[in-house]
Amino acid sequence: MTKAPLIDEWEQRREEIRFKTPPQNHHRLFHLLHPKQFDRTFLDQMCELTTDIRTLAKTPEGQSHLQKLLAHKRAMLYFTQPSTRTFLSFNNACHILGIRTSEIRDSSTSSEVKGESLEDSIRTFSSYVDVIIMRNLEKGLAERAATLMEAIPRPIPIINAGSGKDQHPTQALLDIYTLERSLSHRGGIDGKVIGMMGDLSRGRTARSLAYLMKNYRNVRIVFIAPMAFTMGRDILDHLEEHGIPYTATTDLTEVIADLDAIYVTRIQAEHDIAGESQKIDLSRFTISSKELGALKEDAVIMHPLPRGPELHPEVDIDPRAKYWRQERNGMWMRAALLTRIFNAEAELYALAR
Ligand code: NCD
């Protein structure tokens, strides 16, 4: 009996990893704060490393190699804003690599309630661990933590795991990976029309992903958002500066047939000041089975999750729906990121031999 082609493919990949020359000249990554740090070379390298880690983890043997890779490291997960996927995928990425984790998920259980400054809290964490992964409601705190690190004798890397309404750079990396992977049979992201829909003004995931499009050739972006929640001027200026064409519309039906991918996002009602979200007709910014007919046969449907009514569960069974895979990709991409930050790539390939 012949083997399923997928298994052959994995075996072949595993063989390739065994004999791979470890990368020599990668620029060192320390803090990860903003998508402006990523160029095309870095993105391609991270996608490759993610696939290699994912491939190794497919066998118990590979998993125990990975477990040894960073077993001497400890991580602090400092998440004072709600999180399910980013927290769990970072936590599990750490565990895959043998990194032990500590966490604060609620500032009411830390010395913040006693008035401790962010700087003192961060410096304290840095006394105990080797990396701080942080998420907060405010913009710029990860940058402040990184600035502090530059001024102390034992600096450790800071990873921004979501900063308020501003940026979510590690989500953008896993989104790029998912797009590249899902579009690989069509040449990847280059040359594609990428739609982004929903609350684009307050959704940090779409902001970060749009920011990264400058790294791809001949892409076009289509923003689909209610008038109250259109993409921010800062991101549009950035796209214009890099010659990335974009259009904006409030009518999905007008553009849906053009899209190679649609990145659906939820309305961020938690940021409302005067009930703005209540005034939106969300049915116009929704993907359900009704919209699927108009979408290209090989289009990619993504969502950073959690979802609201804008993405109907009936879409889940459609082969174009990639968001559950996207969620899992986050764990592999974050494992790749930690491997890169701790400069452990050579070790990873050596262990795979
Ligand atoms: C997003 C976030 O927290 O920005 N979720 C995630 O990290 N996967 C998206 C959201 O909350 O809408």
Short mmCIF file of C-alpha atoms and ligand atoms in Angstrom, two decimals:
data_model
loop_
_atom_site.label_atom_id
_atom_site.label_comp_id
_atom_site.label_asym_id
_atom_site.label_seq_id
_atom_site.Cartn_x
_atom_site.Cartn_y
_atom_site.Cartn_z
CA MET A 1 0.00 0.00 0.00
CA THR A 2 1.32 3.46 -0.81
CA LYS A 3 1.69 5.94 2.01
CA ALA A 4 -0.41 9.07 2.19
CA PRO A 5 1.56 11.82 0.39
CA LEU A 6 1.40 14.06 3.46
CA ILE A 7 3.39 11.59 5.57
CA ASP A 8 6.06 11.33 2.85
CA GLU A 9 6.26 15.08 2.77
CA TRP A 10 6.84 15.28 6.54
CA GLU A 11 9.46 12.57 6.43
CA GLN A 12 11.24 14.39 3.67
CA ARG A 13 11.12 17.64 5.62
CA ARG A 14 12.51 15.92 8.70
CA GLU A 15 15.39 14.57 6.67
CA GLU A 16 16.07 18.04 5.29
CA ILE A 17 16.14 19.51 8.81
CA ARG A 18 18.64 16.88 9.94
CA PHE A 19 21.14 17.94 7.32
CA LYS A 20 20.46 21.65 7.34
CA THR A 21 23.36 24.02 7.87
CA PRO A 22 22.38 26.15 10.81
CA PRO A 23 21.90 29.81 9.86
CA GLN A 24 25.07 31.81 10.50
CA ASN A 25 24.38 35.39 9.70
CA HIS A 26 20.94 36.09 11.16
CA HIS A 27 20.81 39.47 12.80
CA ARG A 28 20.33 39.11 16.52
CA LEU A 29 16.83 39.76 17.86
CA PHE A 30 16.54 40.96 21.45
CA HIS A 31 13.41 42.97 22.29
CA LEU A 32 10.34 42.45 20.14
CA LEU A 33 8.25 45.58 20.39
CA HIS A 34 6.80 46.69 17.07
CA PRO A 35 6.29 45.27 13.55
CA LYS A 36 8.64 47.97 12.24
CA GLN A 37 11.45 45.65 13.34
CA PHE A 38 10.55 43.04 10.72
CA ASP A 39 11.86 43.06 7.16
CA ARG A 40 11.19 40.46 4.46
CA THR A 41 14.34 38.48 5.22
CA PHE A 42 13.38 38.23 8.89
CA LEU A 43 9.79 37.24 8.05
CA ASP A 44 10.94 34.51 5.65
CA GLN A 45 13.47 33.21 8.16
CA MET A 46 10.83 33.11 10.91
CA CYS A 47 8.37 31.24 8.66
CA GLU A 48 11.01 28.65 7.87
CA LEU A 49 12.02 28.23 11.50
CA THR A 50 8.36 27.87 12.49
CA THR A 51 7.84 25.09 9.97
CA ASP A 52 11.02 23.34 11.14
CA ILE A 53 9.91 23.41 14.79
CA ARG A 54 6.42 22.27 13.83
CA THR A 55 7.94 19.43 11.82
CA LEU A 56 10.25 18.32 14.63
CA ALA A 57 7.36 18.32 17.09
CA LYS A 58 5.57 15.70 15.01
CA THR A 59 7.54 12.86 16.58
CA PRO A 60 8.06 12.04 20.29
CA GLU A 61 11.79 12.07 19.60
CA GLY A 62 11.65 15.54 18.09
CA GLN A 63 9.53 16.72 21.01
CA SER A 64 12.10 15.59 23.54
CA HIS A 65 14.85 17.37 21.57
CA LEU A 66 12.81 20.55 21.65
CA GLN A 67 12.23 20.12 25.40
CA LYS A 68 15.98 20.31 25.97
CA LEU A 69 16.58 23.34 23.82
CA LEU A 70 15.85 26.10 26.36
CA ALA A 71 15.44 24.09 29.55
CA HIS A 72 17.83 26.48 31.33
CA LYS A 73 15.58 29.50 30.68
CA ARG A 74 12.66 31.01 32.57
CA ALA A 75 9.93 33.31 31.26
CA MET A 76 7.55 35.78 32.89
CA LEU A 77 4.10 36.14 31.38
CA TYR A 78 2.86 39.52 32.53
CA PHE A 79 -0.65 39.88 31.12
CA THR A 80 -2.75 42.59 32.75
CA GLN A 81 -5.25 42.65 29.87
CA PRO A 82 -7.52 39.70 29.08
CA SER A 83 -6.02 37.03 26.85
CA THR A 84 -6.79 33.44 25.95
CA ARG A 85 -4.84 32.57 22.79
CA THR A 86 -1.80 34.80 23.15
CA PHE A 87 -1.29 33.75 26.77
CA LEU A 88 -1.86 30.04 26.16
CA SER A 89 0.17 29.90 22.97
CA PHE A 90 3.14 31.68 24.58
CA ASN A 91 2.82 29.51 27.67
CA ASN A 92 2.74 26.33 25.60
CA ALA A 93 5.48 27.56 23.25
CA CYS A 94 7.65 27.96 26.38
CA HIS A 95 6.74 24.46 27.53
CA ILE A 96 7.54 22.96 24.12
CA LEU A 97 11.07 24.39 24.43
CA GLY A 98 11.49 23.42 28.09
CA ILE A 99 11.23 27.05 29.34
CA ARG A 100 9.66 27.33 32.79
CA THR A 101 7.05 30.04 33.24
CA SER A 102 5.75 32.40 35.92
CA GLU A 103 2.72 34.58 35.42
CA ILE A 104 0.81 37.61 36.61
CA ARG A 105 -2.54 37.91 34.91
CA ASP A 106 -4.25 40.37 37.17
CA SER A 107 -2.56 43.53 38.43
CA SER A 108 -4.68 43.37 41.61
CA THR A 109 -2.50 40.42 42.69
CA SER A 110 0.80 42.26 42.15
CA SER A 111 2.50 45.17 43.92
CA GLU A 112 0.97 47.49 41.32
CA VAL A 113 -1.91 47.87 43.82
CA LYS A 114 0.60 49.16 46.37
CA GLY A 115 1.62 51.80 43.87
CA GLU A 116 4.76 50.12 42.51
CA SER A 117 5.85 51.74 39.25
CA LEU A 118 5.93 49.79 35.99
CA GLU A 119 9.71 50.20 35.95
CA ASP A 120 10.13 48.69 39.42
CA SER A 121 7.78 45.81 38.64
CA ILE A 122 9.62 45.03 35.40
CA ARG A 123 13.00 45.28 37.06
CA THR A 124 11.79 42.86 39.73
CA PHE A 125 10.60 40.33 37.15
CA SER A 126 13.94 40.65 35.41
CA SER A 127 15.67 39.59 38.62
CA TYR A 128 14.06 36.17 38.38
CA VAL A 129 13.58 35.32 34.73
CA ASP A 130 15.24 35.48 31.29
CA VAL A 131 12.46 37.03 29.18
CA ILE A 132 9.33 39.10 29.89
CA ILE A 133 6.29 38.65 27.66
CA MET A 134 3.82 41.44 28.39
CA ARG A 135 0.35 42.61 27.40
CA ASN A 136 -1.33 45.77 28.63
CA LEU A 137 -4.19 48.09 27.95
CA GLU A 138 -1.90 51.04 27.27
CA LYS A 139 0.30 51.78 24.31
CA GLY A 140 4.05 52.11 24.81
CA LEU A 141 4.58 50.14 28.04
CA ALA A 142 6.65 47.41 26.37
CA GLU A 143 8.87 50.17 24.92
CA ARG A 144 9.20 51.68 28.42
CA ALA A 145 10.19 48.27 29.79
CA ALA A 146 12.76 47.86 27.01
CA THR A 147 14.21 51.31 27.71
CA LEU A 148 14.61 50.34 31.35
CA MET A 149 16.41 47.17 30.31
CA GLU A 150 18.95 49.22 28.38
CA ALA A 151 19.84 51.00 31.62
CA ILE A 152 20.30 48.07 34.01
CA PRO A 153 23.16 45.63 34.45
CA ARG A 154 21.14 42.48 33.67
CA PRO A 155 18.92 43.34 30.71
CA ILE A 156 16.55 40.67 29.43
CA PRO A 157 14.40 40.65 26.28
CA ILE A 158 10.93 42.20 26.36
CA ILE A 159 8.21 40.86 24.06
CA ASN A 160 5.13 42.94 23.30
CA ALA A 161 2.17 40.53 23.40
CA GLY A 162 -0.38 43.24 22.59
CA SER A 163 -0.33 46.92 23.49
CA GLY A 164 -3.81 48.45 23.86
CA LYS A 165 -5.36 49.56 20.59
CA ASP A 166 -1.96 50.04 19.03
CA GLN A 167 0.03 46.98 18.01
CA HIS A 168 0.24 43.20 18.31
CA PRO A 169 3.50 42.26 16.58
CA THR A 170 3.61 38.55 17.45
CA GLN A 171 0.05 38.11 16.19
CA ALA A 172 1.15 39.74 12.92
CA LEU A 173 3.95 37.17 12.64
CA LEU A 174 1.58 34.24 13.02
CA ASP A 175 -0.86 35.88 10.62
CA ILE A 176 1.91 36.25 8.02
CA TYR A 177 2.87 32.61 8.56
CA THR A 178 -0.73 31.47 8.13
CA LEU A 179 -1.19 33.57 4.99
CA GLU A 180 2.10 32.37 3.47
CA ARG A 181 1.25 28.76 4.29
CA SER A 182 -2.32 28.92 3.08
CA LEU A 183 -1.32 30.66 -0.15
CA SER A 184 1.87 28.66 -0.74
CA HIS A 185 0.43 26.77 -3.73
CA ARG A 186 -0.20 30.16 -5.34
CA GLY A 187 3.17 31.77 -4.65
CA GLY A 188 2.49 33.07 -1.15
CA ILE A 189 1.42 36.60 -0.21
CA ASP A 190 3.20 38.35 -3.12
CA GLY A 191 0.74 39.56 -5.75
CA LYS A 192 -2.38 38.94 -3.68
CA VAL A 193 -5.39 41.06 -2.75
CA ILE A 194 -5.79 41.03 1.02
CA GLY A 195 -9.05 42.21 2.59
CA MET A 196 -9.26 43.36 6.21
CA MET A 197 -12.69 43.78 7.69
CA GLY A 198 -14.27 44.97 10.94
CA ASP A 199 -13.09 47.40 13.59
CA LEU A 200 -9.92 48.54 11.88
CA SER A 201 -9.47 51.67 13.96
CA ARG A 202 -9.27 49.93 17.33
CA GLY A 203 -8.23 46.41 16.35
CA ARG A 204 -4.48 46.13 16.86
CA THR A 205 -4.18 42.86 14.92
CA ALA A 206 -5.31 44.35 11.60
CA ARG A 207 -3.13 47.41 12.24
CA SER A 208 -0.03 45.28 12.74
CA LEU A 209 -0.78 43.03 9.77
CA ALA A 210 -1.43 46.00 7.46
CA TYR A 211 1.85 47.50 8.63
CA LEU A 212 3.75 44.40 7.48
CA MET A 213 2.32 44.39 3.96
CA LYS A 214 5.12 46.70 2.84
CA ASN A 215 7.35 43.61 2.86
CA TYR A 216 5.42 41.90 0.04
CA ARG A 217 5.52 42.56 -3.68
CA ASN A 218 2.48 43.68 -5.69
CA VAL A 219 0.01 43.27 -2.87
CA ARG A 220 -3.17 45.31 -2.69
CA ILE A 221 -5.14 45.86 0.50
CA VAL A 222 -8.89 46.33 0.70
CA PHE A 223 -10.16 47.78 3.97
CA ILE A 224 -13.81 47.03 4.70
CA ALA A 225 -15.06 48.86 7.78
CA PRO A 226 -17.97 50.89 9.09
CA MET A 227 -17.37 54.65 8.74
CA ALA A 228 -16.85 54.95 12.50
CA PHE A 229 -14.06 52.35 12.54
CA THR A 230 -11.92 52.90 9.45
CA MET A 231 -8.19 52.19 9.39
CA GLY A 232 -6.08 54.80 11.21
CA ARG A 233 -4.31 57.57 9.33
CA ASP A 234 -0.93 56.49 10.72
CA ILE A 235 -1.18 53.09 9.01
CA LEU A 236 -2.51 54.60 5.76
CA ASP A 237 0.41 57.06 5.74
CA HIS A 238 2.81 54.18 6.26
CA LEU A 239 1.30 52.27 3.30
CA GLU A 240 1.45 55.36 1.09
CA GLU A 241 5.05 55.96 2.05
CA HIS A 242 5.90 52.43 0.92
CA GLY A 243 3.78 52.52 -2.25
CA ILE A 244 1.36 49.81 -1.11
CA PRO A 245 -1.97 50.35 -2.91
CA TYR A 246 -5.12 50.19 -0.81
CA THR A 247 -8.79 50.97 -1.16
CA ALA A 248 -11.42 51.42 1.53
CA THR A 249 -15.10 50.62 1.37
CA THR A 250 -18.12 50.11 3.59
CA ASP A 251 -19.60 47.56 1.19
CA LEU A 252 -18.23 44.02 1.32
CA THR A 253 -20.40 42.84 -1.57
CA GLU A 254 -18.62 45.28 -3.89
CA VAL A 255 -15.16 43.78 -3.28
CA ILE A 256 -15.59 40.24 -1.97
CA ALA A 257 -15.01 38.52 -5.35
CA ASP A 258 -11.59 40.24 -5.72
CA LEU A 259 -10.12 38.97 -2.45
CA ASP A 260 -7.47 36.26 -2.15
CA ALA A 261 -7.72 36.47 1.63
CA ILE A 262 -10.08 38.10 4.07
CA TYR A 263 -8.95 38.93 7.59
CA VAL A 264 -12.13 39.33 9.63
CA THR A 265 -12.02 41.11 13.01
CA ARG A 266 -14.53 41.77 15.76
CA ILE A 267 -15.89 45.12 16.91
CA GLN A 268 -13.78 46.15 19.93
CA ALA A 269 -16.71 47.30 22.08
CA GLU A 270 -14.56 47.39 25.21
CA HIS A 271 -12.98 50.58 23.85
CA ASP A 272 -16.32 52.36 23.37
CA ILE A 273 -16.67 55.77 24.96
CA ALA A 274 -20.33 56.42 24.19
CA GLY A 275 -21.73 53.14 22.88
CA GLU A 276 -20.36 53.66 19.32
CA SER A 277 -20.46 49.92 18.58
CA GLN A 278 -24.20 49.77 19.18
CA LYS A 279 -24.83 52.01 16.19
CA ILE A 280 -23.18 49.65 13.67
CA ASP A 281 -25.11 47.38 11.32
CA LEU A 282 -22.75 44.45 11.81
CA SER A 283 -24.60 42.26 9.29
CA ARG A 284 -22.78 44.24 6.56
CA PHE A 285 -19.39 43.26 7.98
CA THR A 286 -20.07 39.59 8.52
CA ILE A 287 -19.01 36.34 6.87
CA SER A 288 -21.65 33.60 6.97
CA SER A 289 -22.55 30.90 4.47
CA LYS A 290 -24.39 33.57 2.48
CA GLU A 291 -21.13 35.41 1.67
CA LEU A 292 -19.14 32.23 0.95
CA GLY A 293 -20.60 31.81 -2.53
CA ALA A 294 -19.14 35.14 -3.67
CA LEU A 295 -15.65 34.43 -2.31
CA LYS A 296 -12.98 32.92 -4.62
CA GLU A 297 -12.77 29.15 -4.45
CA ASP A 298 -9.23 29.23 -3.08
CA ALA A 299 -9.55 32.32 -0.91
CA VAL A 300 -8.31 32.25 2.69
CA ILE A 301 -10.56 33.23 5.61
CA MET A 302 -8.75 34.32 8.76
CA HIS A 303 -9.70 35.83 12.12
CA PRO A 304 -7.42 36.55 15.11
CA LEU A 305 -10.21 35.37 17.45
CA PRO A 306 -12.10 35.73 19.71
CA ARG A 307 -14.97 36.09 17.28
CA GLY A 308 -18.31 37.74 17.67
CA PRO A 309 -21.27 37.57 15.31
CA GLU A 310 -19.06 38.80 12.40
CA LEU A 311 -17.90 35.25 11.64
CA HIS A 312 -20.62 32.66 11.71
CA PRO A 313 -19.68 29.20 13.10
CA GLU A 314 -21.23 27.66 9.97
CA VAL A 315 -18.13 28.93 8.10
CA ASP A 316 -15.88 26.65 10.19
CA ILE A 317 -16.41 23.62 7.98
CA ASP A 318 -15.57 25.48 4.79
CA PRO A 319 -12.09 24.44 3.56
CA ARG A 320 -11.19 28.12 3.12
CA ALA A 321 -11.58 28.75 6.87
CA LYS A 322 -8.05 28.86 8.30
CA TYR A 323 -8.59 30.51 11.71
CA TRP A 324 -8.32 27.37 13.84
CA ARG A 325 -5.07 26.52 12.11
CA GLN A 326 -4.02 30.16 12.53
CA GLU A 327 -4.58 29.82 16.28
CA ARG A 328 -2.32 26.75 16.46
CA ASN A 329 0.26 28.36 14.19
CA GLY A 330 0.58 30.99 16.92
CA MET A 331 2.11 28.45 19.26
CA TRP A 332 4.67 27.32 16.67
CA MET A 333 5.54 30.84 15.62
CA ARG A 334 6.01 31.89 19.25
CA ALA A 335 8.26 28.88 19.86
CA ALA A 336 10.29 29.98 16.82
CA LEU A 337 10.48 33.50 18.19
CA LEU A 338 11.82 32.37 21.56
CA THR A 339 14.35 30.15 19.77
CA ARG A 340 15.50 33.14 17.76
CA ILE A 341 15.60 35.54 20.71
CA PHE A 342 17.72 33.09 22.71
CA ASN A 343 19.93 32.53 19.69
CA ALA A 344 19.33 28.78 19.82
CA GLU A 345 18.90 27.98 16.13
CA ALA A 346 22.26 26.30 15.69
CA GLU A 347 21.52 24.21 18.76
CA LEU A 348 18.07 23.33 17.41
CA TYR A 349 19.49 21.93 14.18
CA ALA A 350 22.29 20.18 16.04
CA LEU A 351 19.76 18.45 18.30
CA ALA A 352 17.74 17.35 15.28
CA ARG A 353 20.71 15.36 13.91
C1 NCD B 1 -6.77 39.75 19.58
C2 NCD B 1 -6.19 40.73 20.54
O1 NCD B 1 -6.15 40.50 21.74
O2 NCD B 1 -5.78 41.77 20.05
N1 NCD B 1 -6.75 38.45 19.95
C3 NCD B 1 -5.58 37.73 19.91
O3 NCD B 1 -4.56 38.16 20.42
N2 NCD B 1 -5.61 36.59 19.23
C4 NCD B 1 -7.97 40.17 18.89
C5 NCD B 1 -9.13 40.74 19.66
O4 NCD B 1 -9.14 40.82 20.87
O5 NCD B 1 -10.07 41.10 18.98
#
